[in-house]
Coordinates of C-alpha atoms in Angstrom, one line a residue:
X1 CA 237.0 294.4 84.6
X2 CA 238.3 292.2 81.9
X3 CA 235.5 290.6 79.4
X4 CA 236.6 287.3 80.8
X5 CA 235.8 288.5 84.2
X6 CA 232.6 290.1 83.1
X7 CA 231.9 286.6 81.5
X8 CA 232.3 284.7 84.7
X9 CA 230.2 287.1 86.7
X10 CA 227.5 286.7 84.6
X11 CA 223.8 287.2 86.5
X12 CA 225.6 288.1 89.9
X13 CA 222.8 290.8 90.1
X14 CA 222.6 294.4 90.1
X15 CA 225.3 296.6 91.4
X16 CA 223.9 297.8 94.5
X17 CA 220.8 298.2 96.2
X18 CA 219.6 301.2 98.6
X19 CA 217.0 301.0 101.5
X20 CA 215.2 303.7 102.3
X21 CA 212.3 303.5 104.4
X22 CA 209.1 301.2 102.7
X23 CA 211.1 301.1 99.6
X24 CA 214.4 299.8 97.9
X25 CA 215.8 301.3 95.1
X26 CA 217.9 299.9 92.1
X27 CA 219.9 302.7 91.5
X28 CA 222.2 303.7 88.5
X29 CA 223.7 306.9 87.1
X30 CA 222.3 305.9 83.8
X31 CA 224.4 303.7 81.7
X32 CA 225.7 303.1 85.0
X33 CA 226.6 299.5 87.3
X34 CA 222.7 298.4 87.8
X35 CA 222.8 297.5 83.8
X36 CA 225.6 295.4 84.3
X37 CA 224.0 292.4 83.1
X38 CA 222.6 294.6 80.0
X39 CA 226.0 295.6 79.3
X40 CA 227.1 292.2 79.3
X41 CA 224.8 290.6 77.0
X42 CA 225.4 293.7 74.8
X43 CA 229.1 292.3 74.6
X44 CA 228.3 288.9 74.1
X45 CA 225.9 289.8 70.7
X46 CA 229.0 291.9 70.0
X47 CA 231.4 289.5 70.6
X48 CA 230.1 285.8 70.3
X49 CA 228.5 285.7 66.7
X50 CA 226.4 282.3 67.5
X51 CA 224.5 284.6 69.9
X52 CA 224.3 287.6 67.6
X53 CA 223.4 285.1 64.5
X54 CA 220.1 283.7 66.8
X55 CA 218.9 287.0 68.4
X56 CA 219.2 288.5 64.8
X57 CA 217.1 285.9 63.2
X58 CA 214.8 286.3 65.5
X59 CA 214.4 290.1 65.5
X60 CA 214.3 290.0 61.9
X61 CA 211.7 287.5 61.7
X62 CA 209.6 289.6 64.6
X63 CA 210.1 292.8 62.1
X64 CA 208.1 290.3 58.9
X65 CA 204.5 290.2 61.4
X66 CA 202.1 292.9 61.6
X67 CA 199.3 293.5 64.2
X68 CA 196.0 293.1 64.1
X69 CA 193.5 295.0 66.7
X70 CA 190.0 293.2 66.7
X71 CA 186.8 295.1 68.5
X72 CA 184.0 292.4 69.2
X73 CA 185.5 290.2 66.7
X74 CA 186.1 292.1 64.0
X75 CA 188.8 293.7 62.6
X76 CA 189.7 297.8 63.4
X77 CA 191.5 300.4 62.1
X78 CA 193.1 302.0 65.6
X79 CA 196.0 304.1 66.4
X80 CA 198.2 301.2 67.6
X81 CA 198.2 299.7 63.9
X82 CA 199.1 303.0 63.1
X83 CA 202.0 303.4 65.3
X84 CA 203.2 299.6 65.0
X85 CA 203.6 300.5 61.5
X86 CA 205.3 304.0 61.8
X87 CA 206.6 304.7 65.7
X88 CA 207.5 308.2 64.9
X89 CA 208.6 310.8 62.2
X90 CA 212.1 308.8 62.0
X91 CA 211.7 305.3 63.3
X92 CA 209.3 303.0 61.8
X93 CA 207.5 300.5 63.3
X94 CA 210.0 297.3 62.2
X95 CA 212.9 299.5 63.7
X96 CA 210.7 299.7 67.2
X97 CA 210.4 296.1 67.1
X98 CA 213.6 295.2 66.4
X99 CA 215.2 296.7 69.4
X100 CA 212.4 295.6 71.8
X101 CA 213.0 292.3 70.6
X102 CA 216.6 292.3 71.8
X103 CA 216.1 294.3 74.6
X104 CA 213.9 291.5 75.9
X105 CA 216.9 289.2 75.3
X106 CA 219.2 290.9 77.1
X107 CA 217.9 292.2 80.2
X108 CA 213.8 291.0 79.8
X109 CA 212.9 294.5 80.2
X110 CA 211.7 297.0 77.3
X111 CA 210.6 300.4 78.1
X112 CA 208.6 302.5 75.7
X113 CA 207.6 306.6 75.7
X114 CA 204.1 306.9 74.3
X115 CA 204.0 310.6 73.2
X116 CA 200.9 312.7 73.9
X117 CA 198.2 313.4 76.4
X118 CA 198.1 311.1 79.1
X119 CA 194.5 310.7 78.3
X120 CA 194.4 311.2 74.6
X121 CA 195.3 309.2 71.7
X122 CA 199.3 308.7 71.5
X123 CA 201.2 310.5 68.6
X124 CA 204.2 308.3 69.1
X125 CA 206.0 305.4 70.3
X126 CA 210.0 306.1 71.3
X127 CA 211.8 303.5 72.7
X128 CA 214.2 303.7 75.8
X129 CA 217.6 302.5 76.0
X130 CA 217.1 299.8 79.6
X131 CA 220.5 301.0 80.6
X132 CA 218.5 304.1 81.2
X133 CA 216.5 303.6 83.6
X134 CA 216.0 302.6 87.3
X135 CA 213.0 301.2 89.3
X136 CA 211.9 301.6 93.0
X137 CA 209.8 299.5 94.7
X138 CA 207.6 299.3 97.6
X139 CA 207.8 297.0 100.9
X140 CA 205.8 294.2 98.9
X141 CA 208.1 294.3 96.1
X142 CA 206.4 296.2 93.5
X143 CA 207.2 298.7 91.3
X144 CA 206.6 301.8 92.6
X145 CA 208.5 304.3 90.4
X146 CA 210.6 304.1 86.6
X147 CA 212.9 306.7 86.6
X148 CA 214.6 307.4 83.4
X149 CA 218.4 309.3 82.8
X150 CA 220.5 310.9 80.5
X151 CA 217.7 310.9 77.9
X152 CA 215.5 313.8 76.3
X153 CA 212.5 312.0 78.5
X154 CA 214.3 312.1 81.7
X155 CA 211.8 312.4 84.9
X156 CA 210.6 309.8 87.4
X157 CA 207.2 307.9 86.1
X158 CA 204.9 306.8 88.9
X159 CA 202.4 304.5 88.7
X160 CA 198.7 304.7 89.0
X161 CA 196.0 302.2 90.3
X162 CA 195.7 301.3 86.2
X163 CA 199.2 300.0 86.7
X164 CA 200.4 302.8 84.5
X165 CA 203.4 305.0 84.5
X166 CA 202.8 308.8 84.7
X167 CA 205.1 311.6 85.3
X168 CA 203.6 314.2 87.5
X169 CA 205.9 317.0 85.8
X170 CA 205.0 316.0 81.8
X171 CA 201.3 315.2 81.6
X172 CA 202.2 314.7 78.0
X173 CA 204.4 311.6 77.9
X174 CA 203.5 307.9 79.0
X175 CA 206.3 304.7 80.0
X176 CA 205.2 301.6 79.2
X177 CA 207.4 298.8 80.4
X178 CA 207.6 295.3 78.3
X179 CA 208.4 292.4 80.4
X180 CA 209.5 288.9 79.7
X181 CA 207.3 286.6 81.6
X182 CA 210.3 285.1 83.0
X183 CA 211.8 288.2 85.0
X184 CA 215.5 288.0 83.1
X185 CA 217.0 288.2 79.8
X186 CA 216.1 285.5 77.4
X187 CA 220.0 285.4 77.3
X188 CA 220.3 284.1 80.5
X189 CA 218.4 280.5 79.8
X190 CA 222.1 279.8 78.2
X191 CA 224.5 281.9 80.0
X192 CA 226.8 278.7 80.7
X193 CA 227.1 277.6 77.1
X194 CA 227.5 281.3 76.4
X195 CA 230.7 281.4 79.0
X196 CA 232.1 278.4 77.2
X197 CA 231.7 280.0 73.7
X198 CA 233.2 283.2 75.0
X199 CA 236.2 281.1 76.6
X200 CA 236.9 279.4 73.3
X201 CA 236.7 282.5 71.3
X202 CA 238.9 284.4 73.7
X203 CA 241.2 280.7 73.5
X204 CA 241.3 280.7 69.4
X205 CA 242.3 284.4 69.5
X206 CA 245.3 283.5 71.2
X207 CA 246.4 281.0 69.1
X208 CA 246.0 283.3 66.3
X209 CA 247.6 286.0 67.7
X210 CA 250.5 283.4 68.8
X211 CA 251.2 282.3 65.3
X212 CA 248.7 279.8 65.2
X213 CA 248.3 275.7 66.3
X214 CA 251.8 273.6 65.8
X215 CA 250.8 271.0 63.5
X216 CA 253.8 269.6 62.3
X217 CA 257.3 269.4 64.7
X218 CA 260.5 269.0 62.3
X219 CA 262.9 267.5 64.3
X220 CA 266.8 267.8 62.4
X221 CA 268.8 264.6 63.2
X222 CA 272.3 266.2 62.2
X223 CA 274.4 268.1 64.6
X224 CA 273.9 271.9 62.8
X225 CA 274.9 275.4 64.4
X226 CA 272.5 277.8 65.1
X227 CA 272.5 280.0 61.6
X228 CA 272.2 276.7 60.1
X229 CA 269.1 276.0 62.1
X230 CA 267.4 279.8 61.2
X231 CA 268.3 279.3 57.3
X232 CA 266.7 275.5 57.2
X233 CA 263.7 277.2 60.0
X234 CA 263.2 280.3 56.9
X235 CA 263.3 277.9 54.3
X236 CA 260.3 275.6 55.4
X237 CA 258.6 278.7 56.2
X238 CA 258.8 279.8 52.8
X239 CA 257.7 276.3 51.2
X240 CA 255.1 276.5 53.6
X241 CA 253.9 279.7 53.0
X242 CA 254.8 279.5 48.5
X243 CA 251.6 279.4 46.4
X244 CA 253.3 276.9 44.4
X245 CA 253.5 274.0 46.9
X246 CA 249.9 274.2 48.3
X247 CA 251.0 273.3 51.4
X248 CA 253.4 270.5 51.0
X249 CA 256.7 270.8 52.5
X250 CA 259.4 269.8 50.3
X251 CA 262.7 269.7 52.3
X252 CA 266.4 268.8 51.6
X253 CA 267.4 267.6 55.0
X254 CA 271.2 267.1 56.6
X255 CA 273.1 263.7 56.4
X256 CA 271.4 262.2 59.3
X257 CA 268.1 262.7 57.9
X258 CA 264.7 264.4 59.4
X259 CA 262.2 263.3 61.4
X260 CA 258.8 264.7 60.8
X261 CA 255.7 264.2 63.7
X262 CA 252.3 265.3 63.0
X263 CA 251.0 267.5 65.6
X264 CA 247.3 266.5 65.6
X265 CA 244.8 267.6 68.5
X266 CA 245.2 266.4 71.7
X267 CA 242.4 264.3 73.2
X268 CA 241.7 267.8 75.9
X269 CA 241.5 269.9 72.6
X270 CA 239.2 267.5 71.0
X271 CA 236.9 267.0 73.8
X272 CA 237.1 271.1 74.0
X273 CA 235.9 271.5 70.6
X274 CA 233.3 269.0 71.0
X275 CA 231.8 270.9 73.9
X276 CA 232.1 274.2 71.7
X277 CA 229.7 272.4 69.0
X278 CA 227.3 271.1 71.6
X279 CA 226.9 274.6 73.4
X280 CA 226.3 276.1 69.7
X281 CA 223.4 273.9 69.5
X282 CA 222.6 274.3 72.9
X283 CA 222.3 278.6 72.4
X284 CA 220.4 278.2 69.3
X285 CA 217.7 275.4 70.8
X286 CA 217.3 277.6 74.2
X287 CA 216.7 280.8 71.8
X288 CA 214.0 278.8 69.7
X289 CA 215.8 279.0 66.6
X290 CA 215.7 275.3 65.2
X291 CA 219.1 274.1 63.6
X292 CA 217.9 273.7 59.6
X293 CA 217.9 277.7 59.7
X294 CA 221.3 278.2 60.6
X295 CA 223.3 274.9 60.3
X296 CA 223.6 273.8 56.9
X297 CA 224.3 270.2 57.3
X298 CA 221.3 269.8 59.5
X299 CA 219.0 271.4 56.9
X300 CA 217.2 269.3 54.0
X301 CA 214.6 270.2 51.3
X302 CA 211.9 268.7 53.6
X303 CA 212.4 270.1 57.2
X304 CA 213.2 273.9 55.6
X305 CA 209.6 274.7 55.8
X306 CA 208.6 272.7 59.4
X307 CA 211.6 274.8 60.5
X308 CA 210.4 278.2 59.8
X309 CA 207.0 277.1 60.9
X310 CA 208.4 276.5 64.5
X311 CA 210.7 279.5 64.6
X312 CA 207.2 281.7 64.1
X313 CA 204.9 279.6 66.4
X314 CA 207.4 278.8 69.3
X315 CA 209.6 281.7 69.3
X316 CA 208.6 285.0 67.1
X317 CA 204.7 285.1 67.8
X318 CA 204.5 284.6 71.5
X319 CA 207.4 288.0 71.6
X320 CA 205.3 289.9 69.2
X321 CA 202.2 288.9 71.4
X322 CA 203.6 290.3 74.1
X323 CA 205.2 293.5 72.7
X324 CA 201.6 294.3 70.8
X325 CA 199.1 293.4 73.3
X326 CA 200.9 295.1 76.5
X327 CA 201.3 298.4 74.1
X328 CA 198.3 298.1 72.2
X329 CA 196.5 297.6 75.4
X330 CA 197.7 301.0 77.0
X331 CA 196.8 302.6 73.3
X332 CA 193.1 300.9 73.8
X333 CA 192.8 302.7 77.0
X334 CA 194.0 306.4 75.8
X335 CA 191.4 305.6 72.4
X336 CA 188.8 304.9 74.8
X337 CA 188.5 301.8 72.8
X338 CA 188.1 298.3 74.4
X339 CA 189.8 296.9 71.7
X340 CA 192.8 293.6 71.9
X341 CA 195.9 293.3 69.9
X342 CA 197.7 290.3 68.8
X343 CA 199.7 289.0 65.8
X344 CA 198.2 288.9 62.6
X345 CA 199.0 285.5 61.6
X346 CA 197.7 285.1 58.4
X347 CA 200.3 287.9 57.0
X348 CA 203.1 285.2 58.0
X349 CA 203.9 283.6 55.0
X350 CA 205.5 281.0 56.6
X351 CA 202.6 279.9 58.5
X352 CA 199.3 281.1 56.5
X353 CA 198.9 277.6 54.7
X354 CA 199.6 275.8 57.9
X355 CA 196.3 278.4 59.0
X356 CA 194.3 277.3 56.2
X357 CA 194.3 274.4 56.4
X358 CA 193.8 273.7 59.5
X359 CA 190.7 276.2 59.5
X360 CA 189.8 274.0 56.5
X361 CA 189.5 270.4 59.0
X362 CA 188.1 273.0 61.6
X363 CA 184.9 273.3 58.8
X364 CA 184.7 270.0 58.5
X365 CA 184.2 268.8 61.7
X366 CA 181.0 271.4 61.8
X367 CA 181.4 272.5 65.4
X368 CA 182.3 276.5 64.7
X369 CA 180.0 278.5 62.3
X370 CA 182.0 280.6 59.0
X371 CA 181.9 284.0 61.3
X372 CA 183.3 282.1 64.1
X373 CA 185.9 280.5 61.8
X374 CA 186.5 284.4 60.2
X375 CA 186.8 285.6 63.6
X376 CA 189.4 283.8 64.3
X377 CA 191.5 285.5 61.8
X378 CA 190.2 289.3 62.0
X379 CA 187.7 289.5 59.0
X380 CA 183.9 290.6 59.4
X381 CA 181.5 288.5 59.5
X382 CA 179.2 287.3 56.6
X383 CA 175.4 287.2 56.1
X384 CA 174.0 283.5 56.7
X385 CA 177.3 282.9 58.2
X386 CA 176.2 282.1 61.9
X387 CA 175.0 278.4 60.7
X388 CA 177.0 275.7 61.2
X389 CA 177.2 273.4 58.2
X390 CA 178.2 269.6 58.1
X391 CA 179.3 266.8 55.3
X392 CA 176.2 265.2 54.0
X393 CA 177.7 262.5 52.0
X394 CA 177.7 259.5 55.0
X395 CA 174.4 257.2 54.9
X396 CA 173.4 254.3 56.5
X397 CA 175.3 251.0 55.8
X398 CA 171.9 249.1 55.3
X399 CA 170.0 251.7 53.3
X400 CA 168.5 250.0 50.7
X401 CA 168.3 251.2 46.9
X402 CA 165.1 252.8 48.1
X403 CA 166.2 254.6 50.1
X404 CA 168.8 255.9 48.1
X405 CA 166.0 256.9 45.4

């Protein structure tokens, strides 16, 4: 199947489905038809570099945020800082990040091996490649089993009344599975700009490989023979192409004269490039990534910082949320520790003085104590912190010197 074919079958579904009894099966050989849609969104970061520039940023952005894991609202040590830091011997925690990141954008799965006792602390995190794995499910359209291929952790994972996924032949490895809220690739919100990007990248590629746009017809009024025609054809070519002339055709032509048309863009061509521009912005809104970051004649000295402000608050923190709460919640259990894990928001510098200060008007109005206020961003509370504490400065408008003392 061609890439343009691929293009145009984007989100047709999975290759095939098997019944069998009270379940269905999504099956694959591993790296197999049932990652189809994977596969293609791996091409289009590959091949359309608007897509690859905005699920980049992103990713990179996700790898700048740390977690935080907070017991009764204050701030612990606990294995899944530990492992969000440094996944394994080899991987750190950035590199983990980074790929769950994408893999969410692609297909809106991520799958995760949690090395060590089922019911002891993990040792560490290993992610595994989507294309991997297949999923069975029951009569009511639940998961019922993860089975993973072609990988060092192949096995089928079942899952538990907990909702987690065991295998009943390695008591020693976990699979957590990451999924986007929406049930699909983050991709997918813009597959049809995505096709039209694709289309005009695949179009410009001709025309490079064709020699390139005519922009200029030469048109020779004088009745001249055909060696004639190749000698005066070389010789534009070379003025065209000389270092010298910059560009500027300088040409001697017959007695009749020459006639020179300007091949400009037709009105199709210009409305096609239009719609190319308007997708570009189109990918990059639906992503979350706001223009200033990666369009310089949309950024200015004022709306730089607003910028990355939204990329973190509207795009990066609600992934990371995900990724650390669903794996830090699984670590909780197997720590025997109730404890949550979010984003540490105060470690983003793009955002912390945003924090402050509105923590600062938070104080003012006198309606949260300073613990409740520290709480709020992991620290421990304080002695004579549980009081709440109020501007004194307002008096009555027909207090008298008296009364003012």
């Amino acid at each position: 199947m061609s890439f343009l074919s691929r293009v145009f079958n984007l989100g047709r579904g999975v290759a095939g489905q098997l019944a069998a009894g009270n379940s269905t099966t999504i099956f694959t050989d591993g790296l197999g038809d049932a990652a189809d849609p994977i596969s293609h969104y791996s091409n289009i970061l590959d091949d359309v570099s608007v897509a690859a520039n905005a699920v980049d940023k992103i990713c990179k952005a996700a790898m700048t945020t740390t977690p935080l894991c907070t017991l009764d609202k204050k701030y612990i040590d606990t294995t899944a800082t530990k492992l969000l830091e440094q996944a394994s011997k080899t991987v750190t925690g950035d590199e983990l990040l980074y790929k769950v990141v994408e893999d969410l954008h692609k297909g809106g799965d991520s799958y995760v091996i949690l090395v060590g006792n089922f019911d002891r602390p993990a040792t560490e995190l290993v992610r595994i490649d989507p294309r991997k794995v297949s999923t069975t499910y029951d009569h009511n359209g639940d998961i019922k089993t993860l089975a993973i291929y072609n990988d060092v952790y192949s096995g089928v994972f079942w899952v538990n009344d907990d909702g987690r996924f065991y295998n009943k032949d390695n008591p020693f490895v976990e699979l957590v599975r990451i999924a986007h809220p929406s049930g699909r690739g983050i991709l997918n919100s813009c597959r049809d700009e995505l096709d039209i990007l694709s289309v005009g990248l695949q179009k410009n590629g001709l025309l490079v490989k064709n020699g390139g746009r005519v922009s200029m017809l030469l048109n020779f009024k004088d009745n001249i023979d055909e060696n004639e025609l190749v000698a005066r054809t070389k010789s534009v070519e070379r003025a065209a192409r000389s270092k010298g002339y910059g560009g500027f055709l300088s040409i001697v032509s017959g007695e009749n004269g020459l006639e020179v048309k300007e091949m400009g863009l037709s009105p199709k061509d210009m409305d096609f490039a239009e719609l190319q521009r308007i997708c570009k912005q189109d990918v990059y809104n639906r992503l979350g990534v706001p223009l200033p970051l990666v369009d310089n004649s949309a950024a200015t000295y004022e709306n730089m910082a607003n910028a990355r402000i939204q990329l973190y608050t509207e795009t990066v923190i609600p992934l990371t949320n995900l990724i650390y709460s669903k794996l830090g919640a699984i670590l909780a259990i197997r720590d025997k520790k109730p404890y949550k894990t979010l984003t540490d928001e105060m470690k983003i510098p793009a955002i912390r003085d945003m924090l402050i200060t509105e923590m600062q008007k938070r104080k003012l109005l006198g309606i949260e104590t300073i613990n409740e206020l520290r709480a709020l961003i992991g620290l421990a509370p304080v002695e004579g912190g549980d009081r709440v504490y109020i501007e004194a400065k307002l008096i009555d408008i027909n207090a008298t010197d008296t009364t003012l003392g």
